[in-house]
Amino acid sequence: MKPATFIVWPARGSVLPAAVAIIIATIPARAGETVGVTLADQGMESMHMDLSTDHIKAGNVTFNVTNSSQNLVHEFVVVKSDTPIQAMKYNQDEKEVDESSLEVVNEIDDIDPGKSGTLTVKLEPGSYVLLCNKAAHYKLGMVNHITVTK
Ligand SMILES: [Cu+2]
């Protein structure tokens, strides 16, 4: 059986605004890309950052970041960079990537073990490095790359 269609005829002159209102209501506000991020470690032995995708479209991008660690605090930094992820400028004394040399878009500081954080940024097309810059975490592998296309 065909589903019934109900048409409530509005007062004259209000057809278009009503239709527009319905269309607007069905489009999520400021729709953009969403990327799932998991920060994982086996203590200070090894670390990695998993992404739900390695490429997204430009515009508003929301990173839903989960720290799956048992006991380590992590962070999530978005950097615009063409540098390969293993070749970032590194400060050996601080055991971290030299952020002063980077174009940092934004970041989430200190995500506690088992907790999550959300970061929405507007990204233009290009190459981005995502990393945790807690001491030694970059070298241990908590870094990844994402491409933003038009
Ligand atoms: Cu970390």
PDB file of C-alpha atoms and ligand atoms in Angstrom:
ATOM      1  CA  MET A   1       0.000   0.000   0.000  1.00  0.00           C
ATOM      2  CA  LYS A   2       1.254   3.387  -0.954  1.00  0.00           C
ATOM      3  CA  PRO A   3       1.960   5.667   1.969  1.00  0.00           C
ATOM      4  CA  ALA A   4      -0.586   8.388   2.214  1.00  0.00           C
ATOM      5  CA  THR A   5       0.578  11.856   1.378  1.00  0.00           C
ATOM      6  CA  PHE A   6      -0.952  14.673   3.296  1.00  0.00           C
ATOM      7  CA  ILE A   7      -0.921  18.067   1.817  1.00  0.00           C
ATOM      8  CA  VAL A   8      -2.090  20.862   3.988  1.00  0.00           C
ATOM      9  CA  TRP A   9      -2.699  23.747   1.707  1.00  0.00           C
ATOM     10  CA  PRO A  10      -1.395  26.854   3.420  1.00  0.00           C
ATOM     11  CA  ALA A  11      -2.862  30.257   3.150  1.00  0.00           C
ATOM     12  CA  ARG A  12      -2.085  32.039  -0.080  1.00  0.00           C
ATOM     13  CA  GLY A  13       1.396  33.535  -0.195  1.00  0.00           C
ATOM     14  CA  SER A  14       2.953  31.232   2.373  1.00  0.00           C
ATOM     15  CA  VAL A  15       3.680  28.221   0.158  1.00  0.00           C
ATOM     16  CA  LEU A  16       7.258  29.116  -0.695  1.00  0.00           C
ATOM     17  CA  PRO A  17       8.386  30.168   2.801  1.00  0.00           C
ATOM     18  CA  ALA A  18       6.883  26.955   4.214  1.00  0.00           C
ATOM     19  CA  ALA A  19       8.709  24.821   1.655  1.00  0.00           C
ATOM     20  CA  VAL A  20      11.968  26.624   2.317  1.00  0.00           C
ATOM     21  CA  ALA A  21      11.515  26.185   6.044  1.00  0.00           C
ATOM     22  CA  ILE A  22      11.061  22.426   5.599  1.00  0.00           C
ATOM     23  CA  ILE A  23      14.168  22.143   3.434  1.00  0.00           C
ATOM     24  CA  ILE A  24      16.275  24.149   5.864  1.00  0.00           C
ATOM     25  CA  ALA A  25      15.052  22.044   8.770  1.00  0.00           C
ATOM     26  CA  THR A  26      16.261  18.845   7.100  1.00  0.00           C
ATOM     27  CA  ILE A  27      19.803  20.094   6.421  1.00  0.00           C
ATOM     28  CA  PRO A  28      22.115  19.813   9.446  1.00  0.00           C
ATOM     29  CA  ALA A  29      23.406  23.200  10.469  1.00  0.00           C
ATOM     30  CA  ARG A  30      26.851  23.986   9.058  1.00  0.00           C
ATOM     31  CA  ALA A  31      27.250  20.479   7.692  1.00  0.00           C
ATOM     32  CA  GLY A  32      30.859  19.458   7.320  1.00  0.00           C
ATOM     33  CA  GLU A  33      33.196  16.533   7.427  1.00  0.00           C
ATOM     34  CA  THR A  34      33.694  14.459  10.553  1.00  0.00           C
ATOM     35  CA  VAL A  35      36.852  12.531  11.337  1.00  0.00           C
ATOM     36  CA  GLY A  36      37.113   9.937  14.076  1.00  0.00           C
ATOM     37  CA  VAL A  37      40.501   9.950  15.802  1.00  0.00           C
ATOM     38  CA  THR A  38      41.827   7.380  18.263  1.00  0.00           C
ATOM     39  CA  LEU A  39      44.978   8.038  20.274  1.00  0.00           C
ATOM     40  CA  ALA A  40      46.359   4.696  21.376  1.00  0.00           C
ATOM     41  CA  ASP A  41      49.450   3.517  23.208  1.00  0.00           C
ATOM     42  CA  GLN A  42      51.085   0.516  24.776  1.00  0.00           C
ATOM     43  CA  GLY A  43      52.460   2.699  27.543  1.00  0.00           C
ATOM     44  CA  MET A  44      55.712   4.414  26.525  1.00  0.00           C
ATOM     45  CA  GLU A  45      56.619   1.456  24.301  1.00  0.00           C
ATOM     46  CA  SER A  46      54.727   2.436  21.194  1.00  0.00           C
ATOM     47  CA  MET A  47      51.960   4.769  20.162  1.00  0.00           C
ATOM     48  CA  HIS A  48      49.795   5.471  17.179  1.00  0.00           C
ATOM     49  CA  MET A  49      47.010   7.681  15.928  1.00  0.00           C
ATOM     50  CA  ASP A  50      44.199   6.046  13.968  1.00  0.00           C
ATOM     51  CA  LEU A  51      41.946   8.084  11.674  1.00  0.00           C
ATOM     52  CA  SER A  52      38.573   7.097  10.235  1.00  0.00           C
ATOM     53  CA  THR A  53      39.673   8.553   6.887  1.00  0.00           C
ATOM     54  CA  ASP A  54      42.834   9.932   5.274  1.00  0.00           C
ATOM     55  CA  HIS A  55      41.109  12.519   3.087  1.00  0.00           C
ATOM     56  CA  ILE A  56      38.260  14.975   3.538  1.00  0.00           C
ATOM     57  CA  LYS A  57      36.711  17.922   1.795  1.00  0.00           C
ATOM     58  CA  ALA A  58      37.588  21.495   2.667  1.00  0.00           C
ATOM     59  CA  GLY A  59      35.332  23.465   4.966  1.00  0.00           C
ATOM     60  CA  ASN A  60      34.270  22.832   8.522  1.00  0.00           C
ATOM     61  CA  VAL A  61      35.847  19.665   9.824  1.00  0.00           C
ATOM     62  CA  THR A  62      35.044  18.134  13.189  1.00  0.00           C
ATOM     63  CA  PHE A  63      37.576  15.839  14.807  1.00  0.00           C
ATOM     64  CA  ASN A  64      36.092  13.517  17.419  1.00  0.00           C
ATOM     65  CA  VAL A  65      39.167  12.490  19.357  1.00  0.00           C
ATOM     66  CA  THR A  66      39.258   9.584  21.806  1.00  0.00           C
ATOM     67  CA  ASN A  67      42.181   8.837  24.076  1.00  0.00           C
ATOM     68  CA  SER A  68      42.067   5.059  24.484  1.00  0.00           C
ATOM     69  CA  SER A  69      45.104   4.986  26.783  1.00  0.00           C
ATOM     70  CA  GLN A  70      45.005   3.243  30.155  1.00  0.00           C
ATOM     71  CA  ASN A  71      47.067   5.856  31.927  1.00  0.00           C
ATOM     72  CA  LEU A  72      48.579   8.493  29.647  1.00  0.00           C
ATOM     73  CA  VAL A  73      47.351  11.981  28.845  1.00  0.00           C
ATOM     74  CA  HIS A  74      47.460  12.846  25.148  1.00  0.00           C
ATOM     75  CA  GLU A  75      46.772  15.900  23.065  1.00  0.00           C
ATOM     76  CA  PHE A  76      45.672  16.511  19.499  1.00  0.00           C
ATOM     77  CA  VAL A  77      47.312  19.148  17.316  1.00  0.00           C
ATOM     78  CA  VAL A  78      46.281  20.056  13.774  1.00  0.00           C
ATOM     79  CA  VAL A  79      49.130  21.419  11.663  1.00  0.00           C
ATOM     80  CA  LYS A  80      49.088  22.612   8.061  1.00  0.00           C
ATOM     81  CA  SER A  81      52.232  21.128   6.551  1.00  0.00           C
ATOM     82  CA  ASP A  82      53.580  19.447   3.448  1.00  0.00           C
ATOM     83  CA  THR A  83      56.335  17.796   5.479  1.00  0.00           C
ATOM     84  CA  PRO A  84      56.200  13.991   5.607  1.00  0.00           C
ATOM     85  CA  ILE A  85      55.006  12.909   9.058  1.00  0.00           C
ATOM     86  CA  GLN A  86      58.336  11.336  10.035  1.00  0.00           C
ATOM     87  CA  ALA A  87      60.359  14.406   9.034  1.00  0.00           C
ATOM     88  CA  MET A  88      58.951  17.179  11.212  1.00  0.00           C
ATOM     89  CA  LYS A  89      61.496  19.532  12.756  1.00  0.00           C
ATOM     90  CA  TYR A  90      62.279  17.922  16.113  1.00  0.00           C
ATOM     91  CA  ASN A  91      63.684  19.422  19.291  1.00  0.00           C
ATOM     92  CA  GLN A  92      65.765  16.641  20.900  1.00  0.00           C
ATOM     93  CA  ASP A  93      66.072  18.443  24.245  1.00  0.00           C
ATOM     94  CA  GLU A  94      62.332  18.961  24.628  1.00  0.00           C
ATOM     95  CA  LYS A  95      61.536  15.619  22.960  1.00  0.00           C
ATOM     96  CA  GLU A  96      58.862  17.303  20.890  1.00  0.00           C
ATOM     97  CA  VAL A  97      58.216  18.710  17.465  1.00  0.00           C
ATOM     98  CA  ASP A  98      59.275  22.349  17.314  1.00  0.00           C
ATOM     99  CA  GLU A  99      55.843  23.992  17.222  1.00  0.00           C
ATOM    100  CA  SER A 100      57.300  27.449  16.628  1.00  0.00           C
ATOM    101  CA  SER A 101      58.249  26.274  13.147  1.00  0.00           C
ATOM    102  CA  LEU A 102      54.745  25.017  12.419  1.00  0.00           C
ATOM    103  CA  GLU A 103      51.499  26.459  11.165  1.00  0.00           C
ATOM    104  CA  VAL A 104      49.293  25.176  13.983  1.00  0.00           C
ATOM    105  CA  VAL A 105      45.611  25.439  13.055  1.00  0.00           C
ATOM    106  CA  ASN A 106      44.256  24.503  16.473  1.00  0.00           C
ATOM    107  CA  GLU A 107      44.543  21.848  19.131  1.00  0.00           C
ATOM    108  CA  ILE A 108      42.946  20.019  22.016  1.00  0.00           C
ATOM    109  CA  ASP A 109      45.142  20.132  25.106  1.00  0.00           C
ATOM    110  CA  ASP A 110      45.273  17.307  27.589  1.00  0.00           C
ATOM    111  CA  ILE A 111      42.747  14.594  26.884  1.00  0.00           C
ATOM    112  CA  ASP A 112      42.723  12.319  29.932  1.00  0.00           C
ATOM    113  CA  PRO A 113      42.932   8.525  29.574  1.00  0.00           C
ATOM    114  CA  GLY A 114      39.585   7.110  28.443  1.00  0.00           C
ATOM    115  CA  LYS A 115      38.211  10.568  27.668  1.00  0.00           C
ATOM    116  CA  SER A 116      37.259  12.275  24.416  1.00  0.00           C
ATOM    117  CA  GLY A 117      37.442  15.724  22.966  1.00  0.00           C
ATOM    118  CA  THR A 118      35.978  17.502  19.963  1.00  0.00           C
ATOM    119  CA  LEU A 119      37.594  20.101  17.767  1.00  0.00           C
ATOM    120  CA  THR A 120      35.938  21.844  14.828  1.00  0.00           C
ATOM    121  CA  VAL A 121      38.158  23.808  12.490  1.00  0.00           C
ATOM    122  CA  LYS A 122      37.749  25.353   9.084  1.00  0.00           C
ATOM    123  CA  LEU A 123      40.311  23.758   6.774  1.00  0.00           C
ATOM    124  CA  GLU A 124      41.352  24.902   3.342  1.00  0.00           C
ATOM    125  CA  PRO A 125      42.621  22.410   0.756  1.00  0.00           C
ATOM    126  CA  GLY A 126      46.089  21.135   1.501  1.00  0.00           C
ATOM    127  CA  SER A 127      48.182  18.723   3.457  1.00  0.00           C
ATOM    128  CA  TYR A 128      47.848  18.430   7.223  1.00  0.00           C
ATOM    129  CA  VAL A 129      49.812  16.668   9.925  1.00  0.00           C
ATOM    130  CA  LEU A 130      47.935  15.567  13.036  1.00  0.00           C
ATOM    131  CA  LEU A 131      50.018  14.818  16.091  1.00  0.00           C
ATOM    132  CA  CYS A 132      50.317  14.505  19.822  1.00  0.00           C
ATOM    133  CA  ASN A 133      53.238  16.613  20.976  1.00  0.00           C
ATOM    134  CA  LYS A 134      53.542  15.394  24.553  1.00  0.00           C
ATOM    135  CA  ALA A 135      57.185  14.588  25.316  1.00  0.00           C
ATOM    136  CA  ALA A 136      58.370  11.747  23.065  1.00  0.00           C
ATOM    137  CA  HIS A 137      54.904  10.852  21.792  1.00  0.00           C
ATOM    138  CA  TYR A 138      55.607  12.039  18.248  1.00  0.00           C
ATOM    139  CA  LYS A 139      58.738   9.892  18.026  1.00  0.00           C
ATOM    140  CA  LEU A 140      56.812   6.950  19.447  1.00  0.00           C
ATOM    141  CA  GLY A 141      54.394   7.214  16.528  1.00  0.00           C
ATOM    142  CA  MET A 142      51.469   9.339  17.656  1.00  0.00           C
ATOM    143  CA  VAL A 143      51.208  11.189  14.372  1.00  0.00           C
ATOM    144  CA  ASN A 144      49.223  10.876  11.165  1.00  0.00           C
ATOM    145  CA  HIS A 145      48.411  12.727   7.971  1.00  0.00           C
ATOM    146  CA  ILE A 146      45.221  13.893   6.322  1.00  0.00           C
ATOM    147  CA  THR A 147      44.626  15.455   2.909  1.00  0.00           C
ATOM    148  CA  VAL A 148      42.010  18.137   2.465  1.00  0.00           C
ATOM    149  CA  THR A 149      40.615  18.418  -1.053  1.00  0.00           C
ATOM    150  CA  LYS A 150      38.423  21.064  -2.703  1.00  0.00           C
TER     151      LYS A 150
HETATM  152 CU    CU B   1      50.319  11.514  23.217  1.00  0.00          CU
END
